[in-house]
Coordinates of C-alpha atoms in Angstrom, one line a residue:
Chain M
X1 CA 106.5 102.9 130.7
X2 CA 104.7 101.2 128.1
X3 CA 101.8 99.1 128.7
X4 CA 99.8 96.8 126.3
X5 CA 96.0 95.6 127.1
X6 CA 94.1 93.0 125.6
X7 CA 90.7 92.5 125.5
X8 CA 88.8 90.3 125.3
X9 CA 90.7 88.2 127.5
X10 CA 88.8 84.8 126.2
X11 CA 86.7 84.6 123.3
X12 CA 84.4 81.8 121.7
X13 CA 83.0 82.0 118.2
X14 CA 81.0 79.6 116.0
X15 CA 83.1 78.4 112.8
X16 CA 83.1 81.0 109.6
X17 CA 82.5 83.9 111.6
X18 CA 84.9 87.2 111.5
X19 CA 85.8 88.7 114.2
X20 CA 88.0 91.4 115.6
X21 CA 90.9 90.9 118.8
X22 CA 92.0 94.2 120.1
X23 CA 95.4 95.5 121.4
X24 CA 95.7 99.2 122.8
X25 CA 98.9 100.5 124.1
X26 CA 99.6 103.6 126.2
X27 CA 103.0 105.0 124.4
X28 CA 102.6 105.9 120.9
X29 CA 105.8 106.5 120.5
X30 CA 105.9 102.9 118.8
X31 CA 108.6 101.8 116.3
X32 CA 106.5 98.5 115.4
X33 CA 103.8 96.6 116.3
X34 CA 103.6 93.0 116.3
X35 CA 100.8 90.0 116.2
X36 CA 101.8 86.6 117.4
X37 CA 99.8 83.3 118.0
X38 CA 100.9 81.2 120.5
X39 CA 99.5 76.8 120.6
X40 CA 99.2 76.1 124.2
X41 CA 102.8 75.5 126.2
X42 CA 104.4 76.5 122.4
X43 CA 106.4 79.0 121.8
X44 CA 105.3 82.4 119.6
X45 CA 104.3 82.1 115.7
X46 CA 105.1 85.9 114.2
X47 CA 101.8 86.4 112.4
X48 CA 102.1 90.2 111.0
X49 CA 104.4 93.3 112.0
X50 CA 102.8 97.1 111.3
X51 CA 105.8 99.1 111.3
X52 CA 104.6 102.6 112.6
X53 CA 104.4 104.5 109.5
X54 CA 102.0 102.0 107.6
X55 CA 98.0 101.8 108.6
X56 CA 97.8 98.0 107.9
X57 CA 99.0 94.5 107.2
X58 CA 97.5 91.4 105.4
X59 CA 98.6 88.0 105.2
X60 CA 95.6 85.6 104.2
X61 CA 92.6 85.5 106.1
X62 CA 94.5 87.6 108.8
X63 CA 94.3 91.8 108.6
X64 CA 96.3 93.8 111.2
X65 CA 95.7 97.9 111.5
X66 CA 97.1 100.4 113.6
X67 CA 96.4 103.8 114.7
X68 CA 98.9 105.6 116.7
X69 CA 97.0 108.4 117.7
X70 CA 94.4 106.7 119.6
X71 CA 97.0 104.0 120.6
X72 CA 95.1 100.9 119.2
X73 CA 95.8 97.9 116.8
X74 CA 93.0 95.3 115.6
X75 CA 94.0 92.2 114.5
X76 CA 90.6 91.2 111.9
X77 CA 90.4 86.9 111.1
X78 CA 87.8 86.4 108.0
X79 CA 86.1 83.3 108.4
X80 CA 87.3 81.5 111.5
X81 CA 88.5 78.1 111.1
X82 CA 88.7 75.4 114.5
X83 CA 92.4 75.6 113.8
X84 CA 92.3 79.3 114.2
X85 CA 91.8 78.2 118.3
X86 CA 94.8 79.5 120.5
X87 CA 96.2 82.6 122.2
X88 CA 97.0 86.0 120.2
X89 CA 99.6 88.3 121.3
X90 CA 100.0 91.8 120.2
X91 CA 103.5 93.2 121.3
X92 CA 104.8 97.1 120.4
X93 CA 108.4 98.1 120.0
X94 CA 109.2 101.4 121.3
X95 CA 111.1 104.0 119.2
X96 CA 114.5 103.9 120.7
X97 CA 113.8 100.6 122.5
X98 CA 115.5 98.5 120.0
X99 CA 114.3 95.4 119.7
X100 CA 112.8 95.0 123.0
X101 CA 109.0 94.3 122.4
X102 CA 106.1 94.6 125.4
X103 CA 104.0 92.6 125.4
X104 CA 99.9 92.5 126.2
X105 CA 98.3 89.8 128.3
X106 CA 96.6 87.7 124.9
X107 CA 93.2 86.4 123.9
X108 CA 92.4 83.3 124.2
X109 CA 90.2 82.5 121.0
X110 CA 87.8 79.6 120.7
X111 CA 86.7 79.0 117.3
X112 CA 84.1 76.1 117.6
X113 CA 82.4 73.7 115.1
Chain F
X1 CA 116.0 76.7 106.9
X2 CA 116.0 76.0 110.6
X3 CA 114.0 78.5 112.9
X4 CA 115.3 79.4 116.6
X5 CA 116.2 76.3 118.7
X6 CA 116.0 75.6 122.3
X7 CA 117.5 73.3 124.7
X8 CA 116.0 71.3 126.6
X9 CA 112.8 71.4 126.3
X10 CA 111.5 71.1 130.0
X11 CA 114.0 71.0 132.9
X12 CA 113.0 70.3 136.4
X13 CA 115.5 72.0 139.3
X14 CA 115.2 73.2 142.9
X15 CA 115.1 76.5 144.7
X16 CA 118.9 77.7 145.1
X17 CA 120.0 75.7 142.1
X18 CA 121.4 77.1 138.8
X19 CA 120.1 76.6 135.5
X20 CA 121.6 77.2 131.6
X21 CA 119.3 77.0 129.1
X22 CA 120.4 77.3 125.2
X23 CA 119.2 79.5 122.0
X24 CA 120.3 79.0 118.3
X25 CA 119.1 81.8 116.5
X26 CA 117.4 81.7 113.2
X27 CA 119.9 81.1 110.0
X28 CA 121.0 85.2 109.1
X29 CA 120.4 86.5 112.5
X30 CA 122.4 88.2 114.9
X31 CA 120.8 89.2 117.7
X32 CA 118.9 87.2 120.3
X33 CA 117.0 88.0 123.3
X34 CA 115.5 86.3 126.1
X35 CA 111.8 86.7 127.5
X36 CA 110.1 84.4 130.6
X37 CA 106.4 84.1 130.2
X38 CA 104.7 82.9 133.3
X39 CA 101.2 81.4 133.4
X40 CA 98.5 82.8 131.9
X41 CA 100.4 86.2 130.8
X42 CA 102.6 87.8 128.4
X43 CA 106.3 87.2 128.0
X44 CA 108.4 89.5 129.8
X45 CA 111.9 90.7 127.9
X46 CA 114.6 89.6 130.3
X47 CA 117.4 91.1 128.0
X48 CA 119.3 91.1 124.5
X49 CA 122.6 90.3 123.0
X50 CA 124.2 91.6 119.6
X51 CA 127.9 91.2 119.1
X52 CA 128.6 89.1 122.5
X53 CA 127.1 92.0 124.3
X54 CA 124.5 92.9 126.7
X55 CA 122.6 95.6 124.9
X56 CA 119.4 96.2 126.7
X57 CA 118.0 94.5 130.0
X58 CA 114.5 94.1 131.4
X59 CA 113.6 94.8 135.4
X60 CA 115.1 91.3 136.0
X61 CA 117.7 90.6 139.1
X62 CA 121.3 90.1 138.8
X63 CA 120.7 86.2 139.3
X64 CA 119.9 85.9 135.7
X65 CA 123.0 86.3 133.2
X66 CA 124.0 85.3 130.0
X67 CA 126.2 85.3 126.9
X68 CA 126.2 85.2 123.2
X69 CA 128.8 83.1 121.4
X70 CA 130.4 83.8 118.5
X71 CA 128.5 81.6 116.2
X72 CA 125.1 83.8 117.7
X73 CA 124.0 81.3 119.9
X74 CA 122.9 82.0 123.4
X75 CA 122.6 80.9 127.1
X76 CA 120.8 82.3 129.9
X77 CA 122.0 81.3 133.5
X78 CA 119.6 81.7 136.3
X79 CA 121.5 81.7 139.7
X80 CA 120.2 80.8 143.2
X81 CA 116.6 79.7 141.8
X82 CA 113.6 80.5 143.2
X83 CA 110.0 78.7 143.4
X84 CA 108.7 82.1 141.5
X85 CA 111.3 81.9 138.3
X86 CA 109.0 78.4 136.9
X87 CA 108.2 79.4 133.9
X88 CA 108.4 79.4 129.9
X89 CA 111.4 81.2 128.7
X90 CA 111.3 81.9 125.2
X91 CA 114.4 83.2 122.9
X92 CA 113.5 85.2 120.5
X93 CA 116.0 86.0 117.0
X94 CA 115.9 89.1 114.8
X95 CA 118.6 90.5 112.3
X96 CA 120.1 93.9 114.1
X97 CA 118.5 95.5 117.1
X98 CA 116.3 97.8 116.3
X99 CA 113.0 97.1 114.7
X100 CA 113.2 93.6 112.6
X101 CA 110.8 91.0 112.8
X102 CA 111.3 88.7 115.4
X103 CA 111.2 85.0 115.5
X104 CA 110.6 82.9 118.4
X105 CA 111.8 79.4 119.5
X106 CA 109.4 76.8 121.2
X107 CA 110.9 77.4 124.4
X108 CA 112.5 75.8 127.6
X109 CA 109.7 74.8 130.4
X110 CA 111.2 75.3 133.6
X111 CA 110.0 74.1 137.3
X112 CA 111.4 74.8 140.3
X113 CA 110.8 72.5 143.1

């Protein structure tokens, strides 16, 4: 059974600094992995998908990696913004699973003036 | 383009009612599936449709059922509700079942009274 952590769970940075969320996952047998943000009570904003035979994503200020061996996936934000603030998702796809994506617990990010 | 649609927005019922709650997917897709997030964690995959059937299913009890229509759209029917199923559910749209990015609606807030 798959199973997707996140940590940290909360997370409170000054404005323009980088920093690094992290997703591990216990079944590399993944198909895809997926970052989404999520506005509190709002539903899921697709941010970047690594599909399991590439090493990394970019979109923006955003950089998504993934290593399958050791079962982790970093999800890299260059100079945080206060409209960066909300809950990150990582969710993995399991080969043969279809579409049917686990998901971790978030991190709640914080990105103050 | 319009994303994935959900109706209503926030419903209010109590325990040993039923509920419907509705999904449009995303223009171009065909297969939708359903996730309940509750508090604080990670949305939970309650199942998937493609081509009016049932293709994978969660660890969720009979009580909740649904359909897809023709057209792509989607209900999900909780039966016999209980004080434990409040909760964000969140319908999610990809094209075919295995791999795509998927897109999320803004989801329907349920309590249960």
């Amino acid at each position: 059974k798959q199973e997707v952590t996140q940590i940290p769970a909360a997370l409170s940075v000054p404005e323009g600094e980088n920093l690094v969320l992290n997703c591990s996952f216990t079944d590399s047998a993944i198909y895809n992995l997926q970052w989404f943000r999520q506005d509190p009570g709002k539903g899921l904003t697709s941010l970047l998908l690594i599909q399991s035979s590439q090493r990394e994503q970019t979109s923006g200020r955003l950089n998504a990696s993934l290593d399958k061996s050791s079962g982790r996936s970093t999800l890299y934000i260059a100079a945080s913004q206060p409209g960066d603030s909300a809950t990150y998702l990582c969710a993995a796809a399991l080969t043969g699973g279809g579409n049917k994506l686990t998901f971790g617990t978030g991190t709640q990010l914080k990105v103050e003036l | 383009d319009a994303g994935v649609t959900q109706s209503p927005t926030h419903l209010i019922k109590t325990r040993g009612q039923q509920v419907t709650l509705r999904c449009s997917p995303k223009s171009g897709h065909d297969t939708v599936s359903w996730y309940q997030q509750a508090l604080g964690q990670g949305p939970q995959f309650i199942f998937q449709y493609y081509e009016e059937e049932e293709r994978q299913r969660g660890n969720f009890p009979d009580r909740f059922s649904g359909h897809q229509f023709p057209n792509y759209s989607s209900e999900l029917n909780v039966n016999a509700l209980l004080l434990g199923d409040s909760a964000l559910y969140l319908c999610a749209s990809s094209r075919g079942t295995v791999g795509s990015t998927q897109y999320f609606g803004p989801g329907t807030r349920l309590t249960v009274l």
